[in-house]
Every structure is written in C-alpha cells, then in structure tokens.
Amino acid sequence: MKHFLGRIAIYLLLIGGSAIFLVPLLWMLSTALKPIDQTMSMPPTWLPYRLYQQQAGGLVEVKSLEAIESPSALIQLPDAGALTVIPLQRMQDGQLKSTDALGAEILVPVKIIKEIPATRENPWSRIAVVDVAADDHEGETHVAAKDWDVVPASTLIHKTSFRWDNFTKAVKAMKYFPMYLKNTLILCFLTIIGTVSSSALAAYGFARIPWRGRNKVFVIALATMMVPFPVVMVPIYSLFRTLGWIGTLKPLWVGSFCAAAFNVFLLRQFFMTIPKDLSDAARIDGCGEFRIFLQIILPLCKPALMVIGLFQFMASWNDFLGPLIYLTNQKDFTLALGLQFFQSQHGGTEWHYLMAASTLVVLPVIVLFFFTQKTFIEGISMTGIKG
Amino acid sequence: MTRGERKTLWLGLAFISPWIIGFLVFTLYPLAASIYYSFCDYDVISKPVWIGALNYKDMVTDSVFWKSLGNTFYFAALSLPLSLIVALLIAVLLNNPVVGRPAFRTFFFLPSLVPQVAIAMIWLWIFNGKFGLLNYALKWFGLDGPNWLADENWTKPSLVLTSLWGVGGSVVIYLAALQDVSRELYESAEIDGASAFTKLWHITIPMISPVIYFNLIMGIIGALQVFSGPYIMFGGGGPNRSALFYAVYLYENAFSYFQMGYACAMAWVLFLIILFLTWAATSSTRKHVYYAGE
Amino acid sequence: MISKTRLPILFCALLAAVAVATFSAGCSKQPNDRTPDGRIIVQYWEKWTGFESDAMQAIVDDFNASQDKIWVEKLTVSAIDRKMMLATAGGNPPDIAGLWAFSVNNYAEKSALTPLDKMLEKAGITRDHYIPVYWDLCEMHGHMWALPSTPASLALHWNKKMFRDAGLDPERPPRTIAELDAMAEKLTVVSVTRNGKKIRVHYPDLTPEEKEKKDFDLLQLGYVPSEPGWWNALWGYWFGGSIWDGDRTLTANSPENVAAMTWFQSYPLKYGLNNIQTFGSSFGNPSSPQSPFLAGQIAMVLQGVWMYNFIDKYSPEMEWGAAAFPSVDAEKLPNVTVAEGDVLVIPRGARHPEEAFEFIKYVNTQGPMEKLCLGQRKFSPLATMSDDFIRKHPNPYIKTFIELAKSPNARTVPRMSVWLIYSDEMGVAFGQVGTLLTTPQAALDDVQRRTQWKFDRVMRRWDLVKEDRMKEWSQ
C-alpha cells in the first residue's frame, strides 16, 4: 500500500512538474494566436475566441468594448446627442450629476435609452459589430465607432478561433524577417561545416596519431575552455575591425573553422574507442593517414559528428552576444538579434506579435529536436558524463 | 628524434592545425592583447595609451562595478543550488520505473532548447505586472504577486526563476548518470531497510558526485557570465541597477562607453574570480567526489 | 564503391567552394563610393525629421547642384549618438554626422571625431565669422571638432492675454527673479472652498491662512521652474553662478547654485507640492498641443527659439512675447541665456574627410546658412545676418533671440567631459529637492562630491593620455 501511494506521488509530481515546465511554451503559443485585446484580458483566456451575436440576419461577429458589472443606464446627452453608459449612482431623479469647470455640482437633464440591470454575477457587455473589411493590419479587430449596443454578456456566443494570420503580420512587422532567417541559416550552415570538419581533423590528430607531446598540447587545449569570452572579446573585436569585418557575417562563422576545444575533446573520446587494428590494417594496405581518417574513422563516428553538428546548430541559432557585437546593419541581423530588436522597438504592448515572432524562432528548434531526439539526448548525456 | 617520429609529429600537427590556428588567433593573441589593453586607455578608434594600473584602481572605487559584482554573486548563489536541487529531484523522479518516461523527459527538456532571446520574451510576458500569468496564478493561492520587473527586490529572483526553467539539460545529464548507478547497491541497501532518503543521500549522490561536480563547475562559469537574459529583459540594468550583471556592465563599458581598456581589466578580474572559485570548488569537494576505479 | 570513396573529396571541394564564395561575396560588399557619373559620394547622417529635415535636404540639393565632384547623400538616422559611435568604432562611419552640440566634448575625448583645425585654417574660417558662443560650442581641449548648423538660444515666453486678464501690463515681462515670482503669483488662479462653496480666486487674494494650509486646487499657474525642466542643471547661470572653474574643479554647491535651487524649491513650497503635482499631471508633452503653455495652463515658460514653431502649429491665435529670462539682478546680469545648437562633425575614419568638409564649409556660408535656418525658423550662427533674413523671418521675436545669443551673458553647457554625468546627478538632485525630500544645500553637496570624484578620475586618466591624444589630434 505504501508502495502504491509512493507511485501515485511520483506520477503526480511528474505530471505537475512537467505541466509547470510546459505552461510558458503553451502560453507563448496561446498569446501568439490571440487578437491584441484578448492578450490584455484579466483573467487570462487560454483559447483565443471570437464573439458572435444572434441578429435578424444570422450570427454577426461583434467585439466586446467593455464589461459593465454594476447597475447602469444607457443615456443620451442633451446637446451633442452622444450615447454613453453611466452607473446608476451618478443619476438623480432622471438627471445626470456632474460638475462644472469650477468643481460645483450641477444636474444635467438626459434621456434614458435603456436600463442595464447588470451585476458582477450577471455582467453586461458593450459591444460593436466588427467591420470585417477593415480587419487587416495591426492585429486589431476594427469596429465602426458609432454603432454599438449594450447586451447581457450571457447572450453572446463564444467560438474558439485562432488568429493564424498573426504570424504573417508579425513577420511583416519585423520588416526584415526573411533576411534574418536567411542570415541565420547561412551562419548555421557555415558554422556546422566549419565545426564538424575542423574538430574531426583536430580530434583525429589528438586521438590517433602518436606524435610527441600531444598529451601536453591536449592539456593546453582543455585549459583554453576555461577562458571566459569577455576576456578575449575586445582584442577579437579589434582584430575584426582591422580586417574591416565589423558589420558583416564573417566574424560569426570564420572562427568555427578553427576547431573549438570542447568539440575536439568530445570527438577525441569517441575516436579513441575505435580499435587501433582497423587503421593498422588499412595502413598495411597502403592507405595514407588522411584516407584512413576520411574513409574508415569518420564513417564510424557519424553519431558523434551528428551530435557536434546539432550542438553547433543550436549555438548558432541561439547566439545573441556575437551578433549584438559584430552586426551593425539591420539587414544583416540574425533571428535572435532581430527578435530582440523588434522587442526593443515594439515591446510593451504588441505581445501577440512578439509571441508569434518568438514562436517562429522557437519552433524550428523544437521540430528539429523531435526528429533527432535520440542524438540529442545521447549527446547531452555524453557531455555530462565524460566531463 | 628519428625520421619516423618527425614524420608523425608533422602529420599530427597537420591534423590539429585548425586548432593551432584558432588557438593562436582566437585565444593566445587575444589573451596577451587583453592583458596589455587592461593597462591602457583604449577606445578602439585610436591607439591604446598606457596608463598603468589605473583601470584596476578605478574599479576599486567604481560603485557600479561593485553593484554589478554583487548582483552577479547574488544571482549565482541563488540559482546554482536551486537549479542543482531542482534538476536532481526531477532526475531522481524520472529514474523511477514510470510509464511514459521518455515523454516526461521530453517535457522537462524542451524549455532548455528555447533560445535565450525567446526565453527572455516569454518570461517578460509572464512577469508582466498587469496581465502576467504568474501573478494571476499566485492569486489562486491567495498571494498578491510583486511587480517582478519593476521592483528592485524582485528582478534577480525573477531571473533565477527564468534560469530554473532551463534546467532540462542538467536533468538529462543526471538521469544518464543515475542509470549507470548499479542496482545492486540499492538492493543491498533495501535489505538493510534503508529509507528512500537514506538511499538518495548515501548512495545516489555519492555515486553521481563527479557529474554533480562537473555541473557545478560549469554552472559557476556560466552563472558569472550571464548576459543575454538580463540584457534583454532589463536593458541598462533595470530599476536601480538591480539587474545590472557583471557581463552586462562589462559589455556596456566596452560598447556603450567605449572604455575597452576598462572592459578588459574587468574581464581579467572575472577570469581570476572564476579560476579561484573553480579551485575552491575543486579542493572543497575533492574528498566527496567519488571516481570509479580510484 | 568508387562513388563512395570520392564522396568525402567531393564534399570537401564543395565546402571549400562555399567558403570561397561566401568570402568573396563578403569582400565585394565594400560600399561603392562613386556615383555612376564619377562623383564621390559623401554619406551624411542627420537626426532631423519633418520640416527640419526638408530644410536641410534643400541645402544638400543646392550643394549637389552647385558642383560636379561631390554627391552628398543625406540619411535620417534615429538614436544618432549611439549609432554614430558604434559605426565609428566598427571602422565604418559616415562622412558627416549631425549631432547635438552638447555631445561634441564626449565624442572628441573618445577620439571619435576628426579635428577640423587644419581644414578651417586652409579655408580661412575663424571665430570672427561666428556669434562667439556657437564657435566655442565646437571647441574642446584647444581643437575644433565641429561647425554649427543651426543654433538656438533660450528666452522667457509669456502669454499676453493671461497677463491682461491678471491686470498686468502685457508688454512688460518680468526683469528680475523677484519680479517673476511676484507676477507669477498674480497670474496664478486657484479654486478654494469658502463657506462650503468652491470659488475661483487669484493667488494673492487668498487669506494668509489659506496660503498656509494650501488646501486649494490650481486652475492656472503663473510660472513653475520645473516646466519643461530641461535646463534645471543650468539655473545657476541666472543667479550669476557657474558649474566649474573651467579647469578641473566643479562648483556645483557654490552659493549662486544653492540660491538657484532654493528658488526652484520655493515653488512647491509656496503652492504646495501636492497641488503642483496634481496640476502637472494634466500637462502634455512640451512639444504637443497639450503643452501647458500652449494650452493656457501656464503663463510664462523658459523655452528655445523653436517654441515659435509649436505656437504657430498648435495655437496660432495665441498672443505671446519673448524676452530675456529674468536674472537675480537686471543691472549686473542682463540678458542671460543658454546657447545650444546642432553641429556637423566628421567622424574619425570617415572615408572622404576633405569632401565632407567641402559640404560643411558650404553650409557655413551666409547664403545657404540663412536658407537652412529660415527653413527651420531659427537664426543664423554667423556673425553677419542679412537684413532680408531678419525681415523674412516668421518669428516676430527673432531679433530678441539673436541679441541674447550675442550677449556677453550667453552661456553654454560646460565643455567638460563629465557634463553628462553632472547633468544626470543634477537631475536626481532636482528631483529630490523638487519633491521636498532634501534641502538644496545637502543635495548640491552630494552632487559636488559624487561628480568631482568622477571628474578627478577622468582627469587622472586624461593626464596620462593627454600627450598622445594631443599629438594624434594635431597631425
């Protein structure tokens, strides 16, 4: 029995925990599919919806302008003839209590159009018919300003409706999104090629060629992993400046052709597990070292190479500091930098676009993960254990 | 050295030449230049001018420097143990024979794949004072959530929460390590009637201590260099510079004030701090880290 | 099998090809600096938008038409300060940039600008050609770093109708601070509750008890120094004070500066902090139609020559005047103003400094300069202005602004490297004093201590690099 309860507890913890971990992602997706007014509703709604009202000609889409939760009246002001909703406590003997310019209290005669018996439990809603023709950019549903009405909220019909067009609109709002994507993909492509080829070469040199002093050099290589990037940041920036590369993509990928110690280390571990006899046999057959590397060792190490390529993809896709330092022209930005730039320009209000754009940045990584799950998990485990 | 040995040497060097070039151009030269610049007034535009140890002396009296260092330590001291505990707990839970373990593992792991920039965006939205999901959730428990991003006491905890969301990578590492722990140890402990906690404390943790140690070191190095999260979420440092982190202030010195010399000096201090902490962590855990075969 | 062995080689060749292609593509990205007809393209970054931008574009077009060697390409750039610095540091700056004059000293010390001395000498342009303050704005450490484009000076703007309504002579603005304060009281209207009824009275008609209790609502204010509050750090100038000794000592807490801040604090003390804050919360942006001066909520305001543009745009029927903002002593300290302006600089590392200077020189000749300044409704920074310019100028008070700029009491922001820090610290101090959290003396002592420490630090650094920088600049 105790055992059984323990199992239940474990499942509850796992389910609760993974829910907590997933909620932010789901919330991002939910926000990305909402119109702007539903992003700013309290309590929050998870499923984006559209509101409809039953009218003579069938269902008509409407928008809720405000909720009314206390007894009120729809009145018409005397001169302008404007309609407005006023809480009942501001009415006195069918007249509106108001103040003049000096703060003295006065009564204004008004015409009551409709009594609104709204309460907190039974709220009413001020609604307007959505102007479908004007519903294009800004992600706002446009309503005709004058044509509004007040109805009990319970008579409105909710229908779940995802605003998929938020994605196209967010892409448009980001202005250079296709450029960002292109730059990011170029960088991912070049850095993967650079990292995989150069690390494989160097790891082979460390693992399978018994040259003198290689262990000492390898220790140096491992030691370089300790150097924090800020220490070398300024001289490298200065170097690229001298080369005239600031404002180009070059500083972001050229370095990947110079095997990074961490990848060399991972691959070396892998290379060392391959029996020595294999290369010896090839050598007897007259194979050169490079051919052994290319035709015998590399094909055996595909999983490890995949891991390194995958990690490099993630690193390039996610990199923020590098693009921030080296890129100056908006057209050269990567997705990460472009997203941050968009946020710094539009942050604070257009959360639906920001979340749509974030989704577009997150989604490829997640899709990639589902296709390469095994490699990913094995790779991550490998980095931890062998370290 | 025989001819054969010399040939092997050249062959080896040829294979590792990409690394050698990278080492010279992107590590050795920058390290040397960085030391030199740290003793210079340098704005990248004109030549560096030697000013002795002034950058280091100025650092001592620079209150913003101390604030950023304090913030960084505060963050590290909070986030390192918390993420260690959370990751270990999840890993231990997952290590039970549960149905659908791969699915659970994926759920915990997914957030750690999300790019830093997107993480910042998502959490900015969740921490939002007015429409934020977090404060809404806290209301369920009758708690009135703080204004996470605008209250200087809560900016760092909010960043810690953000960082906890990304522990999935460590979970996977711990889980892999846990699965290597031999079942026999547990079985014999069970015969002795050990409780779950005793098993965790006396078997699990010692057996995976090398992995914990490795994660700790990487955590220290990473936590002291946090940049993207605070930079994106708080720009210049947030309310009363409460989220101005060391790496952010360093970046600002380099690329906003163009005091590259000062930035280099700061970077070296950071390097020394990291080296010291790594050394301290190594020597204090040496006795407790178990290496198979020792 | 054959194809399998060739695969890696093919793969490597492909890699190399991609690398080379990207490399060469990157190299050919070098911006083309010639027009199809062989003119040198000069990149010019400017911050202006709207009609101010149009006025400058007209000058650029004139210049491009006036000769066939240089083609100036003007680009509107937001956040120009930071972008120019990043571009300069990255080694890829524009040839000309239009900055605010107050940022020149910061950029000069960072070596982000090209010194213009040699080119000025060759072109025969000297200080005598300018209203002196505008030349001085461009100088730092004995070198010239910029030339003015459009200048500005500050004056008291007053609402004549409100003066008349308050029983004041609409043609006679205050001449001393004491007069300003007295007039401000007469121009202030409050609503106060007497015998259970709210009534509207002018401030001087309040009983001493009511003034003491401050239990009233402001309906209209004669004056308040915190609106717009852009030059708070410089109030000392109207009290005969200075910010530093011109060398390396700050005088933030000098008696004059303390007097200025005490005066600043006298307003919330007199009218009630809460009342001013409540009234102030209805103020719009100073350059919008809801600005309190344009909306008739405040009768007097310190503003620059550009204020005319907003009056003309948002409240053209307003009766207004402009005169020197009063100082403590009309006899000893007449015509105090702050001279500001926009300048043109050549960033360090610009590809075509000579050609850039040709354009700057062109802008700084009388004809084009007057056209530019007329377009922006400012006055010319040059010493001589044509009668036609003054006659055609839409701002009826343009002569007042010119006179102020030429006055010996026309001051500028201090050309010291810690100005931005000083101004930040002063902002904090004025915030605290204005909300009655501290005394002027204590707040200024704090500013003095903190900024002087920073200044000493900067000067210690400067002493060490001075020689090298000077050598570099005079090359």
PDB file of N, CA and C in Angstrom, chain A residues 101-103 186 189-190 193 197 237 241 245-248 250 253-254 257 291 294-295 328 332, chain C residues 5 8-9 11-12 15 18-19 22-23 26-27 29 86 88-92 191 198 200 219:
ATOM      1  N   ALA A 101     -16.863  73.631 -14.540  1.00  0.00           N
ATOM      2  CA  ALA A 101     -15.420  73.864 -14.643  1.00  0.00           C
ATOM      3  C   ALA A 101     -14.787  74.174 -13.298  1.00  0.00           C
ATOM      4  N   LEU A 102     -15.591  74.728 -12.375  1.00  0.00           N
ATOM      5  CA  LEU A 102     -15.016  75.109 -11.086  1.00  0.00           C
ATOM      6  C   LEU A 102     -15.250  74.055 -10.025  1.00  0.00           C
ATOM      7  N   GLY A 103     -15.813  72.964 -10.396  1.00  0.00           N
ATOM      8  CA  GLY A 103     -16.000  71.901  -9.431  1.00  0.00           C
ATOM      9  C   GLY A 103     -17.330  71.950  -8.714  1.00  0.00           C
ATOM     10  N   ILE A 186      22.414  30.809 -43.125  1.00  0.00           N
ATOM     11  CA  ILE A 186      23.776  30.850 -43.671  1.00  0.00           C
ATOM     12  C   ILE A 186      24.777  30.562 -42.566  1.00  0.00           C
ATOM     13  N   PHE A 189      24.664  26.924 -41.394  1.00  0.00           N
ATOM     14  CA  PHE A 189      25.282  26.071 -42.402  1.00  0.00           C
ATOM     15  C   PHE A 189      26.807  26.167 -42.343  1.00  0.00           C
ATOM     16  N   LEU A 190      27.314  27.384 -42.402  1.00  0.00           N
ATOM     17  CA  LEU A 190      28.766  27.549 -42.431  1.00  0.00           C
ATOM     18  C   LEU A 190      29.419  27.083 -41.135  1.00  0.00           C
ATOM     19  N   ILE A 193      29.481  23.222 -40.872  1.00  0.00           N
ATOM     20  CA  ILE A 193      30.542  22.673 -41.714  1.00  0.00           C
ATOM     21  C   ILE A 193      31.902  22.938 -41.087  1.00  0.00           C
ATOM     22  N   SER A 197      34.064  19.747 -39.593  1.00  0.00           N
ATOM     23  CA  SER A 197      35.282  19.358 -40.327  1.00  0.00           C
ATOM     24  C   SER A 197      36.527  19.647 -39.505  1.00  0.00           C
ATOM     25  N   TYR A 237      37.390  41.708 -31.265  1.00  0.00           N
ATOM     26  CA  TYR A 237      36.642  42.780 -31.936  1.00  0.00           C
ATOM     27  C   TYR A 237      37.606  43.693 -32.684  1.00  0.00           C
ATOM     28  N   ARG A 241      37.890  44.425 -36.598  1.00  0.00           N
ATOM     29  CA  ARG A 241      37.780  45.814 -37.058  1.00  0.00           C
ATOM     30  C   ARG A 241      38.909  46.142 -38.027  1.00  0.00           C
ATOM     31  N   TRP A 245      35.830  43.719 -40.962  1.00  0.00           N
ATOM     32  CA  TRP A 245      34.757  42.724 -40.963  1.00  0.00           C
ATOM     33  C   TRP A 245      33.581  43.095 -40.071  1.00  0.00           C
ATOM     34  N   ILE A 246      33.707  44.173 -39.286  1.00  0.00           N
ATOM     35  CA  ILE A 246      32.575  44.572 -38.440  1.00  0.00           C
ATOM     36  C   ILE A 246      31.435  44.979 -39.371  1.00  0.00           C
ATOM     37  N   GLY A 247      30.232  44.507 -39.059  1.00  0.00           N
ATOM     38  CA  GLY A 247      29.100  44.817 -39.928  1.00  0.00           C
ATOM     39  C   GLY A 247      28.918  43.772 -41.013  1.00  0.00           C
ATOM     40  N   THR A 248      29.702  42.674 -40.955  1.00  0.00           N
ATOM     41  CA  THR A 248      29.488  41.564 -41.882  1.00  0.00           C
ATOM     42  C   THR A 248      29.258  40.299 -41.062  1.00  0.00           C
ATOM     43  N   LYS A 250      31.005  37.645 -41.333  1.00  0.00           N
ATOM     44  CA  LYS A 250      32.250  36.876 -41.205  1.00  0.00           C
ATOM     45  C   LYS A 250      32.715  36.606 -39.783  1.00  0.00           C
ATOM     46  N   TRP A 253      31.261  33.375 -38.314  1.00  0.00           N
ATOM     47  CA  TRP A 253      31.456  31.984 -38.728  1.00  0.00           C
ATOM     48  C   TRP A 253      32.917  31.610 -38.980  1.00  0.00           C
ATOM     49  N   VAL A 254      33.761  32.586 -39.270  1.00  0.00           N
ATOM     50  CA  VAL A 254      35.145  32.226 -39.588  1.00  0.00           C
ATOM     51  C   VAL A 254      35.780  31.424 -38.460  1.00  0.00           C
ATOM     52  N   PHE A 257      35.813  27.486 -38.105  1.00  0.00           N
ATOM     53  CA  PHE A 257      36.731  26.616 -38.858  1.00  0.00           C
ATOM     54  C   PHE A 257      37.997  26.325 -38.069  1.00  0.00           C
ATOM     55  N   ARG A 291      43.357   9.357 -45.816  1.00  0.00           N
ATOM     56  CA  ARG A 291      42.329   8.447 -46.343  1.00  0.00           C
ATOM     57  C   ARG A 291      41.753   7.588 -45.237  1.00  0.00           C
ATOM     58  N   LEU A 294      39.295   9.781 -43.488  1.00  0.00           N
ATOM     59  CA  LEU A 294      38.062  10.047 -44.224  1.00  0.00           C
ATOM     60  C   LEU A 294      37.218   8.805 -44.406  1.00  0.00           C
ATOM     61  N   GLN A 295      37.900   7.682 -44.762  1.00  0.00           N
ATOM     62  CA  GLN A 295      37.121   6.535 -45.229  1.00  0.00           C
ATOM     63  C   GLN A 295      36.875   5.486 -44.164  1.00  0.00           C
ATOM     64  N   THR A 328      25.924  45.486 -37.479  1.00  0.00           N
ATOM     65  CA  THR A 328      25.502  46.868 -37.303  1.00  0.00           C
ATOM     66  C   THR A 328      24.285  47.197 -38.156  1.00  0.00           C
ATOM     67  N   ASP A 332      21.494  42.670 -41.797  1.00  0.00           N
ATOM     68  CA  ASP A 332      22.429  41.569 -41.539  1.00  0.00           C
ATOM     69  C   ASP A 332      22.087  40.825 -40.256  1.00  0.00           C
TER      70      ASP A 332
ATOM     71  N   THR C   5      34.092   6.354 -52.320  1.00  0.00           N
ATOM     72  CA  THR C   5      35.396   6.902 -51.921  1.00  0.00           C
ATOM     73  C   THR C   5      35.528   8.354 -52.355  1.00  0.00           C
ATOM     74  N   PRO C   8      33.741  11.852 -49.919  1.00  0.00           N
ATOM     75  CA  PRO C   8      34.340  12.830 -48.999  1.00  0.00           C
ATOM     76  C   PRO C   8      35.108  13.922 -49.728  1.00  0.00           C
ATOM     77  N   ILE C   9      35.793  13.525 -50.803  1.00  0.00           N
ATOM     78  CA  ILE C   9      36.595  14.517 -51.527  1.00  0.00           C
ATOM     79  C   ILE C   9      35.678  15.559 -52.169  1.00  0.00           C
ATOM     80  N   PHE C  11      32.809  16.266 -51.172  1.00  0.00           N
ATOM     81  CA  PHE C  11      32.232  17.035 -50.074  1.00  0.00           C
ATOM     82  C   PHE C  11      33.167  18.179 -49.669  1.00  0.00           C
ATOM     83  N   CYS C  12      34.466  17.813 -49.538  1.00  0.00           N
ATOM     84  CA  CYS C  12      35.445  18.825 -49.135  1.00  0.00           C
ATOM     85  C   CYS C  12      35.544  19.927 -50.175  1.00  0.00           C
ATOM     86  N   LEU C  15      32.715  22.214 -49.799  1.00  0.00           N
ATOM     87  CA  LEU C  15      32.946  23.081 -48.639  1.00  0.00           C
ATOM     88  C   LEU C  15      33.820  24.246 -49.014  1.00  0.00           C
ATOM     89  N   VAL C  18      32.058  26.716 -51.173  1.00  0.00           N
ATOM     90  CA  VAL C  18      31.113  27.555 -50.421  1.00  0.00           C
ATOM     91  C   VAL C  18      31.858  28.620 -49.634  1.00  0.00           C
ATOM     92  N   ALA C  19      32.938  28.177 -48.977  1.00  0.00           N
ATOM     93  CA  ALA C  19      33.710  29.103 -48.160  1.00  0.00           C
ATOM     94  C   ALA C  19      34.256  30.234 -49.022  1.00  0.00           C
ATOM     95  N   THR C  22      31.431  32.599 -50.217  1.00  0.00           N
ATOM     96  CA  THR C  22      30.949  33.494 -49.177  1.00  0.00           C
ATOM     97  C   THR C  22      31.969  34.575 -48.884  1.00  0.00           C
ATOM     98  N   PHE C  23      33.200  34.139 -48.869  1.00  0.00           N
ATOM     99  CA  PHE C  23      34.280  35.060 -48.583  1.00  0.00           C
ATOM    100  C   PHE C  23      34.311  36.199 -49.590  1.00  0.00           C
ATOM    101  N   GLY C  26      31.428  38.462 -49.423  1.00  0.00           N
ATOM    102  CA  GLY C  26      31.591  39.403 -48.326  1.00  0.00           C
ATOM    103  C   GLY C  26      32.503  40.544 -48.699  1.00  0.00           C
ATOM    104  N   CYS C  27      33.558  40.236 -49.420  1.00  0.00           N
ATOM    105  CA  CYS C  27      34.533  41.270 -49.770  1.00  0.00           C
ATOM    106  C   CYS C  27      33.954  42.280 -50.744  1.00  0.00           C
ATOM    107  N   LYS C  29      31.245  43.371 -50.777  1.00  0.00           N
ATOM    108  CA  LYS C  29      30.207  44.172 -50.144  1.00  0.00           C
ATOM    109  C   LYS C  29      30.693  45.591 -49.834  1.00  0.00           C
ATOM    110  N   LEU C  86      28.954  53.626 -32.620  1.00  0.00           N
ATOM    111  CA  LEU C  86      29.167  52.217 -32.953  1.00  0.00           C
ATOM    112  C   LEU C  86      29.772  52.071 -34.341  1.00  0.00           C
ATOM    113  N   THR C  88      31.572  54.279 -35.899  1.00  0.00           N
ATOM    114  CA  THR C  88      32.947  54.769 -35.874  1.00  0.00           C
ATOM    115  C   THR C  88      33.866  53.725 -35.246  1.00  0.00           C
ATOM    116  N   ALA C  89      33.409  53.128 -34.156  1.00  0.00           N
ATOM    117  CA  ALA C  89      34.220  52.105 -33.511  1.00  0.00           C
ATOM    118  C   ALA C  89      34.389  50.898 -34.429  1.00  0.00           C
ATOM    119  N   GLY C  90      33.340  50.576 -35.179  1.00  0.00           N
ATOM    120  CA  GLY C  90      33.413  49.443 -36.090  1.00  0.00           C
ATOM    121  C   GLY C  90      34.233  49.733 -37.328  1.00  0.00           C
ATOM    122  N   GLY C  91      34.695  50.979 -37.466  1.00  0.00           N
ATOM    123  CA  GLY C  91      35.540  51.334 -38.587  1.00  0.00           C
ATOM    124  C   GLY C  91      34.761  51.642 -39.855  1.00  0.00           C
ATOM    125  N   ASN C  92      33.475  51.934 -39.720  1.00  0.00           N
ATOM    126  CA  ASN C  92      32.670  52.166 -40.906  1.00  0.00           C
ATOM    127  C   ASN C  92      31.722  53.350 -40.714  1.00  0.00           C
ATOM    128  N   SER C 191      -8.787  77.337  -7.056  1.00  0.00           N
ATOM    129  CA  SER C 191     -10.169  77.187  -6.583  1.00  0.00           C
ATOM    130  C   SER C 191     -10.090  76.730  -5.136  1.00  0.00           C
ATOM    131  N   LYS C 198     -17.168  76.226  -3.453  1.00  0.00           N
ATOM    132  CA  LYS C 198     -15.894  76.361  -4.165  1.00  0.00           C
ATOM    133  C   LYS C 198     -15.898  77.671  -4.939  1.00  0.00           C
ATOM    134  N   ARG C 200     -13.383  80.641  -7.234  1.00  0.00           N
ATOM    135  CA  ARG C 200     -12.193  80.796  -8.050  1.00  0.00           C
ATOM    136  C   ARG C 200     -11.549  82.119  -7.684  1.00  0.00           C
ATOM    137  N   LEU C 219      -5.827  76.100 -10.806  1.00  0.00           N
ATOM    138  CA  LEU C 219      -6.545  76.128 -12.084  1.00  0.00           C
ATOM    139  C   LEU C 219      -5.645  76.681 -13.181  1.00  0.00           C
TER     140      LEU C 219
END
